[in-house]
Coordinates of C-alpha atoms in Angstrom, one line a residue:
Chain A
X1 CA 132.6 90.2 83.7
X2 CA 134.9 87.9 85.4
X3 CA 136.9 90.5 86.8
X4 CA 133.6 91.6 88.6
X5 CA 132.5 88.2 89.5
X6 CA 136.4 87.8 91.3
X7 CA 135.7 90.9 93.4
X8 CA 132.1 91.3 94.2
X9 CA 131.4 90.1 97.9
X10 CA 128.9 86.9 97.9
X11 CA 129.7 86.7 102.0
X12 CA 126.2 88.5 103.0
X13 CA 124.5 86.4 100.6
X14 CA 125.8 83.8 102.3
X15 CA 125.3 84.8 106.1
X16 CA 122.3 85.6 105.6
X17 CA 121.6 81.8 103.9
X18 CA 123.9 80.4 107.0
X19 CA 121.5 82.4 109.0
X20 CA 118.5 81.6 107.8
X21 CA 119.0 77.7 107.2
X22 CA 120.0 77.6 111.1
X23 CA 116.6 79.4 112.0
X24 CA 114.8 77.9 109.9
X25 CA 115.9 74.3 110.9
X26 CA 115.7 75.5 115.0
X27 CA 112.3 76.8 113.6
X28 CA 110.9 73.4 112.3
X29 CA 112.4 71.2 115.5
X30 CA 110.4 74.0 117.7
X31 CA 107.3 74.4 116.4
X32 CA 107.1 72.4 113.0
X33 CA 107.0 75.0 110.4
X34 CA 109.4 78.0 109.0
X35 CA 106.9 79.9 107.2
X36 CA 106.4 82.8 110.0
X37 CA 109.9 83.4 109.2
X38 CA 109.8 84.3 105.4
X39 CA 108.7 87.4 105.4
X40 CA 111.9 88.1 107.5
X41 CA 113.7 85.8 105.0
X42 CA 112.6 88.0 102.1
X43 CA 114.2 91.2 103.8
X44 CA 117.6 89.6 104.8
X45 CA 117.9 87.9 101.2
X46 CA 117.2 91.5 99.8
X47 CA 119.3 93.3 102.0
X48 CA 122.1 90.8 101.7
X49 CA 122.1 91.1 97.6
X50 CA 121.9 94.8 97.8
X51 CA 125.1 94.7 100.5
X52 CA 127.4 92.8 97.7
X53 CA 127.2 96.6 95.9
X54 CA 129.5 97.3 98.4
X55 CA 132.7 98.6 96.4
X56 CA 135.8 99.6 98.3
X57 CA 137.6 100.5 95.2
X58 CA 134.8 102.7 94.2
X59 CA 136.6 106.0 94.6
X60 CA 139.5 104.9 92.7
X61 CA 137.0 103.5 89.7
X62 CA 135.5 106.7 89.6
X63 CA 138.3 108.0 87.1
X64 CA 137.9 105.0 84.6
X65 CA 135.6 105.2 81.9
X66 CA 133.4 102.8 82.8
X67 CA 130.6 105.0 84.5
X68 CA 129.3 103.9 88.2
X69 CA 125.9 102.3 86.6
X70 CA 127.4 100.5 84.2
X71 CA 129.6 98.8 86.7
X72 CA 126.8 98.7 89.5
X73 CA 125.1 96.8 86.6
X74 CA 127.7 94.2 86.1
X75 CA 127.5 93.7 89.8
X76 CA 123.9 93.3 90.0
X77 CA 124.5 90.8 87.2
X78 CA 126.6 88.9 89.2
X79 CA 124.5 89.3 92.1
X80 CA 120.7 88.9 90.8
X81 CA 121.5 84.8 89.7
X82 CA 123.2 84.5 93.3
X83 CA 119.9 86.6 95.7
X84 CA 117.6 83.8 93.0
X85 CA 119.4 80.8 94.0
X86 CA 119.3 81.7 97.5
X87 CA 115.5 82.4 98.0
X88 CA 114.8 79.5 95.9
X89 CA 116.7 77.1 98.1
X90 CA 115.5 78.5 101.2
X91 CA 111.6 78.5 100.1
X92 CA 112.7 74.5 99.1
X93 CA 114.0 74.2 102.7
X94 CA 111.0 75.4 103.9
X95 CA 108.5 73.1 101.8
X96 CA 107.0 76.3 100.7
X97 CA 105.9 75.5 97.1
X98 CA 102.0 76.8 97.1
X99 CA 101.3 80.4 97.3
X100 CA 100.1 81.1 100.7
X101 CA 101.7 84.5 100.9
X102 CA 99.4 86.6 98.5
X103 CA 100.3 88.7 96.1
X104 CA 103.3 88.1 93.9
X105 CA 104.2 85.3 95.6
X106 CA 106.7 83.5 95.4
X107 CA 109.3 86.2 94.1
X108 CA 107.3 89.6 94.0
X109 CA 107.9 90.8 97.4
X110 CA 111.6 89.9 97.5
X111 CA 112.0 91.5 94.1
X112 CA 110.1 94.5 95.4
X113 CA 112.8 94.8 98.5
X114 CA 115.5 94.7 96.5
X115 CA 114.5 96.9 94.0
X116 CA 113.9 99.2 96.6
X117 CA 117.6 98.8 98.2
X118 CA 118.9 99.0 95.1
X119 CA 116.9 102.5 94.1
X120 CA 118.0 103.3 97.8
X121 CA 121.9 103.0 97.2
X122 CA 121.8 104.5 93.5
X123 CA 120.5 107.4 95.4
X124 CA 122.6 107.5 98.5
X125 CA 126.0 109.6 99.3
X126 CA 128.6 108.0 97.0
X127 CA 130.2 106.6 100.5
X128 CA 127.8 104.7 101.5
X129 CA 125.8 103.4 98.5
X130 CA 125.6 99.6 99.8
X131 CA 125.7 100.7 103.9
X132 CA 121.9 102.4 103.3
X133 CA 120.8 100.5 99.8
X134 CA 120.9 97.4 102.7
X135 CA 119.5 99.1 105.2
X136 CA 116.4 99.8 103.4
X137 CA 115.0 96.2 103.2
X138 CA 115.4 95.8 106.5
X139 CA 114.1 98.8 107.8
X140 CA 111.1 98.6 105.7
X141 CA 110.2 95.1 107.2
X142 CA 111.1 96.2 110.5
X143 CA 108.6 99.0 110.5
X144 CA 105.9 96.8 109.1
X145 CA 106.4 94.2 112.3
X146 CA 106.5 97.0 115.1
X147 CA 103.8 99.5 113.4
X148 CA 101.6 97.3 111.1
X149 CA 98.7 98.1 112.8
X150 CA 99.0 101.6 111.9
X151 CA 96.0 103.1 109.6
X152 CA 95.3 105.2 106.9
X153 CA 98.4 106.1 104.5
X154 CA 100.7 104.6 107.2
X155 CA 99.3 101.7 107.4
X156 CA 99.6 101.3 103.9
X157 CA 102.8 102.1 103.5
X158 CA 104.3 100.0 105.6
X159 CA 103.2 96.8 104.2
X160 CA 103.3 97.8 100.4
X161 CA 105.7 95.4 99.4
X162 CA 103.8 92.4 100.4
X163 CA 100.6 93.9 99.1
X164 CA 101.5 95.4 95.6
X165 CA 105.1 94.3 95.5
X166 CA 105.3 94.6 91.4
X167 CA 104.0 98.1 91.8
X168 CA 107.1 98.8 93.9
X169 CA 109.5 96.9 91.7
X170 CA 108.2 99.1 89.1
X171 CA 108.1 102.5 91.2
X172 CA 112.0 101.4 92.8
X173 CA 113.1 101.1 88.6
X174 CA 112.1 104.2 87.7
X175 CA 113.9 105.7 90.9
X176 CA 116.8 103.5 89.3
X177 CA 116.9 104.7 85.7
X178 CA 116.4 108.3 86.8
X179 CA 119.6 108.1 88.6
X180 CA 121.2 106.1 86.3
X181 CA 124.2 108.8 86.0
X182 CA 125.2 108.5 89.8
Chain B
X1 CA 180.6 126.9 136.3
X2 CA 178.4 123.7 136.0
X3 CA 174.5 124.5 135.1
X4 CA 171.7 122.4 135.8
X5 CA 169.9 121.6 132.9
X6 CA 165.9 120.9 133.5
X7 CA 165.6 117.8 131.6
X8 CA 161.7 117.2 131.0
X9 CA 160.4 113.9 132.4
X10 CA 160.1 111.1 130.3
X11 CA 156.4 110.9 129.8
X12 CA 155.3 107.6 131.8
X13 CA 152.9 105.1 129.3
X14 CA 149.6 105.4 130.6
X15 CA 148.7 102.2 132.4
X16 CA 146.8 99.5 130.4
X17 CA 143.4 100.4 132.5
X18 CA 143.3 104.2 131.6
X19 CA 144.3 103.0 127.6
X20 CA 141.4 100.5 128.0
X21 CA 138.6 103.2 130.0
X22 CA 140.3 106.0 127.7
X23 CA 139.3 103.9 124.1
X24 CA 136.2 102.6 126.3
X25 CA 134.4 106.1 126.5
X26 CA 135.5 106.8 123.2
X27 CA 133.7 103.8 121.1
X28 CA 130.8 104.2 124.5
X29 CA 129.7 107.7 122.9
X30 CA 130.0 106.3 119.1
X31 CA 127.8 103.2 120.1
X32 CA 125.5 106.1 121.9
X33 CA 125.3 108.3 118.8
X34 CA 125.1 105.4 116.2
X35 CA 121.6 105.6 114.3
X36 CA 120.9 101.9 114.9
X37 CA 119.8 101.8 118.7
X38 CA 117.8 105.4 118.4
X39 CA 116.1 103.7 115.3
X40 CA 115.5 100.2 117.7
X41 CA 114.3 101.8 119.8
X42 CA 111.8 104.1 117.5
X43 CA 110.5 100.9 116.8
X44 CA 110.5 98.9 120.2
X45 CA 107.8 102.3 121.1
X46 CA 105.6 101.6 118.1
X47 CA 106.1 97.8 118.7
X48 CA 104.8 98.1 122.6
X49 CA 101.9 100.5 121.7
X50 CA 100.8 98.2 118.9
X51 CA 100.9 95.5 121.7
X52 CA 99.2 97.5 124.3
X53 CA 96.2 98.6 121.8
X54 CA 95.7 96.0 119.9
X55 CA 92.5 93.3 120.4
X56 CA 93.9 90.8 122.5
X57 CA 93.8 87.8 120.8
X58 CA 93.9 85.3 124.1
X59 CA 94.4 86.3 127.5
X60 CA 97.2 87.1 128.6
X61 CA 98.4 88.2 124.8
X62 CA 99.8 92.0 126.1
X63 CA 101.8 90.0 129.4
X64 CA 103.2 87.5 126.7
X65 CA 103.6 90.0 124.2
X66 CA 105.4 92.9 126.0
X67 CA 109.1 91.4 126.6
X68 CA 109.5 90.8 122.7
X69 CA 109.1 94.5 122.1
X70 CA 112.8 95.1 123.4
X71 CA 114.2 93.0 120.4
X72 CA 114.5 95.9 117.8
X73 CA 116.2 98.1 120.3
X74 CA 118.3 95.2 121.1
X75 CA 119.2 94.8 117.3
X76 CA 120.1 98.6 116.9
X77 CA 122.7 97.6 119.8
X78 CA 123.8 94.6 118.1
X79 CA 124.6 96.7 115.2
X80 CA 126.3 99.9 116.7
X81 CA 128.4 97.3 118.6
X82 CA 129.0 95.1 115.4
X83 CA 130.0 98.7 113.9
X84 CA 132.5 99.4 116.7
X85 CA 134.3 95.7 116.1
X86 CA 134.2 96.5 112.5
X87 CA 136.8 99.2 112.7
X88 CA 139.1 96.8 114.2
X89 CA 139.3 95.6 110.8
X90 CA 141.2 98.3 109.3
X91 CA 144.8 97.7 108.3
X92 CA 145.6 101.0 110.8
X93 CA 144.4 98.7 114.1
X94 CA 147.7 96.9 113.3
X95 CA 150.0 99.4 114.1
X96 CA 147.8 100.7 117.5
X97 CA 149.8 101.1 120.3
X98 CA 146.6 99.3 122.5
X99 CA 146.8 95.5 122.2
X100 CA 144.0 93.7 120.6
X101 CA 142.5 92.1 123.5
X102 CA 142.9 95.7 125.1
X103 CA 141.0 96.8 122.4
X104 CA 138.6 94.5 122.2
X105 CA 137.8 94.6 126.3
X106 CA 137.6 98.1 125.9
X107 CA 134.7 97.8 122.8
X108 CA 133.1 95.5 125.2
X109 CA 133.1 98.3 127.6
X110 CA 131.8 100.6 125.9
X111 CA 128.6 98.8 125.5
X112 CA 128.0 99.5 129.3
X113 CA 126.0 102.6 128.8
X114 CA 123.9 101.3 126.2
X115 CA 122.7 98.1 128.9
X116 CA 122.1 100.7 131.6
X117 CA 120.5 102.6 129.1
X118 CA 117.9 99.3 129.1
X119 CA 117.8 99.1 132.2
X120 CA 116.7 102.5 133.2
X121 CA 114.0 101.6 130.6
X122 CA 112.8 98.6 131.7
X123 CA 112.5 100.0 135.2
X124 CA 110.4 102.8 134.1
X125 CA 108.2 100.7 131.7
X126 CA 107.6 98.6 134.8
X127 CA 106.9 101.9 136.6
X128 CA 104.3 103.0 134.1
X129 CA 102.7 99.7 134.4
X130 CA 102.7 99.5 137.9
X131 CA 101.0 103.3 138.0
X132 CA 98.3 101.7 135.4
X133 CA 97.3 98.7 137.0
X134 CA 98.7 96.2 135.3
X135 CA 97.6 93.9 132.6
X136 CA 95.3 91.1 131.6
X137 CA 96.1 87.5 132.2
X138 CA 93.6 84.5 132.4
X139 CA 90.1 83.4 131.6
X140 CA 87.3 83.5 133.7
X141 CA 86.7 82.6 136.0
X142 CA 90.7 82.3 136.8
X143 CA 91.6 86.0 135.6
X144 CA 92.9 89.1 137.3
X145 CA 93.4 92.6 135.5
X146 CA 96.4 92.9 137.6
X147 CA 98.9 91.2 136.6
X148 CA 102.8 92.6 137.2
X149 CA 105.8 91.0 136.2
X150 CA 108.1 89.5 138.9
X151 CA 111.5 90.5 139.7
X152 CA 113.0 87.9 137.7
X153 CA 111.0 88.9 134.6
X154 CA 111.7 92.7 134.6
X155 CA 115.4 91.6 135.1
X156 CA 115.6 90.1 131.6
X157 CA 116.3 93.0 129.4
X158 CA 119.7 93.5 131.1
X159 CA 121.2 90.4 130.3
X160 CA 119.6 90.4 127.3
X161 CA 121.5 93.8 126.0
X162 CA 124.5 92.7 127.3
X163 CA 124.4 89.9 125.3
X164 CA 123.2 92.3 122.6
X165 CA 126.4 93.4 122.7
X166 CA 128.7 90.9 122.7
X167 CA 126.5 89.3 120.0
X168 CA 127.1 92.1 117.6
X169 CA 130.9 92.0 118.6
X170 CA 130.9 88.1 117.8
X171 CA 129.6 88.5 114.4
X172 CA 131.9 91.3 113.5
X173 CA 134.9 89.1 114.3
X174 CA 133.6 86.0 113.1
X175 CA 132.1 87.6 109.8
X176 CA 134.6 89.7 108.5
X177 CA 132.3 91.5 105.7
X178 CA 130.9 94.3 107.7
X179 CA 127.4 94.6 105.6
X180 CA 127.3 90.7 106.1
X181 CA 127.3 91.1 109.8
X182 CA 124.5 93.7 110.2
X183 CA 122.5 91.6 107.8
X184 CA 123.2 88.4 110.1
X185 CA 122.5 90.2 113.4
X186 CA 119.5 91.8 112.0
X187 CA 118.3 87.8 111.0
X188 CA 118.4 86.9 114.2
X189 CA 117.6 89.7 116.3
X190 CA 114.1 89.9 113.9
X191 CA 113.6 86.1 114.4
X192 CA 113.7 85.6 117.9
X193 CA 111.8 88.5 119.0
X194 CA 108.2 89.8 116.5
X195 CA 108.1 85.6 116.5
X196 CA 109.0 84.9 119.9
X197 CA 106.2 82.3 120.3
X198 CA 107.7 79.8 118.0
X199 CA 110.7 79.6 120.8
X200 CA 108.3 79.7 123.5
X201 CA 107.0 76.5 123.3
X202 CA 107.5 74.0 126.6
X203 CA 110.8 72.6 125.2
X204 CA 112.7 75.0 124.2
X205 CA 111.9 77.8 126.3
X206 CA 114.3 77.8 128.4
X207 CA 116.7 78.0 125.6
X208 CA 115.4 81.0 123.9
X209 CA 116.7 84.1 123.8
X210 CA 113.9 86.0 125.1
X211 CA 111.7 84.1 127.3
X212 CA 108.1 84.5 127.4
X213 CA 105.6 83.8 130.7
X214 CA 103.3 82.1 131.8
X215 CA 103.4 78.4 130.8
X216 CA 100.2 77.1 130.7
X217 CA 100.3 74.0 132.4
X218 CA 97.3 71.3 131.4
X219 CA 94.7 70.4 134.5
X220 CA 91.5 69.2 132.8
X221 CA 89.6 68.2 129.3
X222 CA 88.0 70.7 127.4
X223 CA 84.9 69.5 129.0
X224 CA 85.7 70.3 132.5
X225 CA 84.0 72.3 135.1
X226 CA 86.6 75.6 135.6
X227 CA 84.1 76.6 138.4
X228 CA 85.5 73.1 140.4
X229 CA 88.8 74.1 139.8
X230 CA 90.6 75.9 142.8
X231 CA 89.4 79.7 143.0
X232 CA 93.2 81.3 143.1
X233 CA 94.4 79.7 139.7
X234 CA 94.9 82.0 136.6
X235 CA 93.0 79.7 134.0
X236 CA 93.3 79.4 130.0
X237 CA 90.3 78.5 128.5
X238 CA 90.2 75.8 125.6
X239 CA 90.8 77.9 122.5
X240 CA 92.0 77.4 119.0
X241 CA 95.9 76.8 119.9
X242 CA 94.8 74.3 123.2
X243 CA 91.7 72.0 123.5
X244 CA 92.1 71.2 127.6
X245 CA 91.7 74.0 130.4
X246 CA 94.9 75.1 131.6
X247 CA 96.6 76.8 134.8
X248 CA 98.3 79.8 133.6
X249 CA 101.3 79.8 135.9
X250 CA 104.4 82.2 136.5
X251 CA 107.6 80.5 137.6
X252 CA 110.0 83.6 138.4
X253 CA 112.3 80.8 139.7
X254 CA 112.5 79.8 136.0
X255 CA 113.0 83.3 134.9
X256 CA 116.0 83.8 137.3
X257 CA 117.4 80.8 135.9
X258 CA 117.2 81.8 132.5
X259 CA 119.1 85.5 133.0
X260 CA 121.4 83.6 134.6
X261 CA 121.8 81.1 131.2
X262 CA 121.8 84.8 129.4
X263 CA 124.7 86.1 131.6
X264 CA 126.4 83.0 130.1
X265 CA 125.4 83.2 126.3
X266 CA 126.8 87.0 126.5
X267 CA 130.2 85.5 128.6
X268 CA 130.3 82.7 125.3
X269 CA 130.0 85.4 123.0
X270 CA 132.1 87.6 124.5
X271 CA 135.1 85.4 124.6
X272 CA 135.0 85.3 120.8
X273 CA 136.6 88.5 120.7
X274 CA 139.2 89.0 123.6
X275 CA 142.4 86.6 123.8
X276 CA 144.6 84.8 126.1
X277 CA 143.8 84.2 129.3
X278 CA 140.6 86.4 129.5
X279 CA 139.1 84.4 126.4
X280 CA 139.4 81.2 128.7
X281 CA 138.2 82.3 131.7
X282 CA 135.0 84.1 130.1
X283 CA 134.6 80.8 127.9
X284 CA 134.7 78.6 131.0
X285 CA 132.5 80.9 133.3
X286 CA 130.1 81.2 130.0
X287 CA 129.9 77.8 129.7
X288 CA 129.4 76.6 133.3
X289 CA 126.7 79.6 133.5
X290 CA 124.8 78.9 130.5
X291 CA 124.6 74.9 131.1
X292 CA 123.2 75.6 134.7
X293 CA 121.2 77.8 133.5
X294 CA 119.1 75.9 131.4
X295 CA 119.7 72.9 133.6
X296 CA 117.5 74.6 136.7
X297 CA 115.3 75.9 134.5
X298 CA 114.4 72.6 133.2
X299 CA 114.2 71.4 136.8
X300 CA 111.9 74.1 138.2
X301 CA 109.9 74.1 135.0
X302 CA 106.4 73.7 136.0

């Protein structure tokens, strides 16, 4: 493991905590309260984990025994106790202890995110795993902000992770195990 | 006999202008082609017709709501330009002929088409609005169901990609983990604009990014008689967010001022990434730009 914990990137983790502490502060001095900003927070903290899959040295691994799972999995290892600490200190910095976001709250909708980068890069061309695994989260939140209003199926879709995020966590580790040989 | 041998001209280095315009159009037609501003602006459509549909929840809520809608195409620009600096991270860019300020100009550049792209946007939004009226803004009995943008207003979105772009090139070089970069960009991009009224309040509006009108300014208690009030004021009635009537005004003196604070955010971000004496002059110009900027706008604030 400490080979892995040497190389995997923890510098989106931490932009997107820079980021978001400097928001959230402006946020606070502006109008007295960060919440608004944590569903966005949940996407950026998902999408930053999923990022640190990024593996330049993945082509060149490919010929060691070690098979891509097992070494996305020391990664995520590495990387799950890192995304926790971050969301944890960014709901303290927001004084966000009671659950006034629903369902799962406070961890089931970032969970759900990153599960579903994470099921996004396992099945993603092998050159850009981390480049779409970390677009996902963001994309998915993006969508619900510009077409929440949508109905029907849509309209469901979109908003999903907030609504029945263990359901997705679920659904994005099946996608995960079934492409557990990628 | 002596024979005149054709010697083939040396071929003459292209001048540093046609490197910078050659490498310009280049990364100009990557930045057009990335996914990232097609997908912004994908959503920036469904974003405006959710704003144009929905229930209004307080008048005026479409004429407040409608300049936030450009901030996910501005993100996708953000991003393809945060791709272009990105590739001025490989070990290759070392041994380029073209400097790394030429570069650098050069990505700058090529973000031109994606601005004028905005532009011709904008102009036909305002087009289409003009064509349907306009929109809602006010209470009764201060209300119109006309209401245009001024000049100042519809100018926003230029400055605004422009600084789009040398936002995205600014967190490329200052973040050198290219996934990092996109994630930071998309953080802000996605803060400023779906909840643009938390940096719309009266003091810090004229630092925001995107800068939403009217203010409403207070001119009686809850209790007052809006019929006694002059008969040309926009009102806002007492609601759940204000508990005094209010003139709704539009300052587009205030909205000038603030592209021009814009034009000197994107100068300040933009001299992040060139060098020598071009950094300088683009930090000094950005500086003295974006302090005046906000300084009138605090002054003409109503």
């Amino acid at each position: 493991m400490r080979p892995t914990v040497r190389v995997v990137p923890l510098a989106p983790l931490a932009a997107a905590g820079g980021a978001f502490l400097l928001v959230g502060a402006l946020a606070r001095l502006a109008d007295g309260s960060s919440e608004p900003l944590l569903p966005l927070a949940a996407a950026g903290t998902a999408a930053a984990l999923v990022a640190g899959l990024h593996d330049p040295a993945a082509a060149l691994l490919a010929a060691v025994p070690a098979s891509a799972a097992r070494r996305r999995g020391h990664r995520l290892a590495v990387l799950l106790p890192a995304g926790l600490l971050l969301w944890t200190t960014l709901l303290v910095a927001a004084h966000l202890a009671a659950p006034t976001w629903g369902a799962g709250w406070p961890f089931g909708p970032v969970t759900a995110l990153a599960a579903t980068g994470v099921a996004v890069a396992v099945w993603a061309p092998p050159e850009a795993r981390a480049a779409w695994g970390a677009a996902a989260p963001m994309l998915w939140f993006a969508v619900g902000r510009a077409a929440g209003d949508l109905d029907g199926p849509a309209g469901t879709a979109v908003s999903t992770w907030q609504t029945h995020p263990w359901a997705v966590v679920l659904a994005a580790l099946a996608a995960i195990t079934a492409g557990g040989r990628r | 006999m002596t024979e005149a041998v054709r010697v083939p001209a040396r071929p003459r280095p292209d001048s540093p202008r046609r490197v910078v315009l050659a490498l310009a159009a280049l990364e100009a037609r990557r930045i057009l082609t990335h996914p990232a501003p097609a997908a912004g602006l994908l959503l920036s459509v469904f974003f405006a017709r959710q704003v144009l549909t929905a229930a209004p929840s307080w008048a005026g809520a479409a004429y407040m709501s409608l300049p936030v809608v450009v901030g996910p195409l501005l993100c996708g620009i953000s991003l393809a330009a945060a791709a272009a600096f990105s590739r001025d991270r490989r070990a290759l860019s070392e041994e380029a002929p073209v400097r790394p300020g030429q570069r650098a100009l050069a990505r700058l550049l090529a973000g031109v088409p994606a601005v004028a792209a905005v532009a011709v946007l904008t102009g036909a939004g305002a087009l289409w609005l003009r064509a349907a009226g306009g929109l809602d803004l006010g209470d009764e009995p201060g209300r119109t169901l006309h209401a245009h943008y001024t000049l100042p207003e519809l100018l926003q979105p230029v400055p605004l990609a422009a600084f789009a772009v040398a936002f995205g090139a600014a967190a490329a070089r200052l973040i050198r983990h290219r996934l990092a970069a996109a994630v930071a960009v998309f953080v802000v991009w996605f803060a400023v604009s779906p909840t643009s009224w938390m940096w719309n309040g009266p003091g810090l509006m004229a630092f925001s990014l995107i800068q939403t009108q009217p203010l409403v300014v207070p001119v009686g208690p809850a209790t007052a008689d809006a019929a006694g009030l002059p008969a040309s004021w926009l009102l806002s009635a007492p609601n759940e967010y204000q508990d005094f009537w209010g003139r709704v005004v539009v300052s587009p003196a205030m909205a000038a001022w603030h592209d021009v604070y814009l034009v000197g955010l994107t100068l300040l971000a933009a001299s992040v990434v060139l060098d020598g004496r071009a950094r300088r002059t683009a930090g000094a110009a950005g500086l003295v730009l974006a302090v005046a900027g906000v300084t009138a706008q605090k002054l003409v604030q109503p």
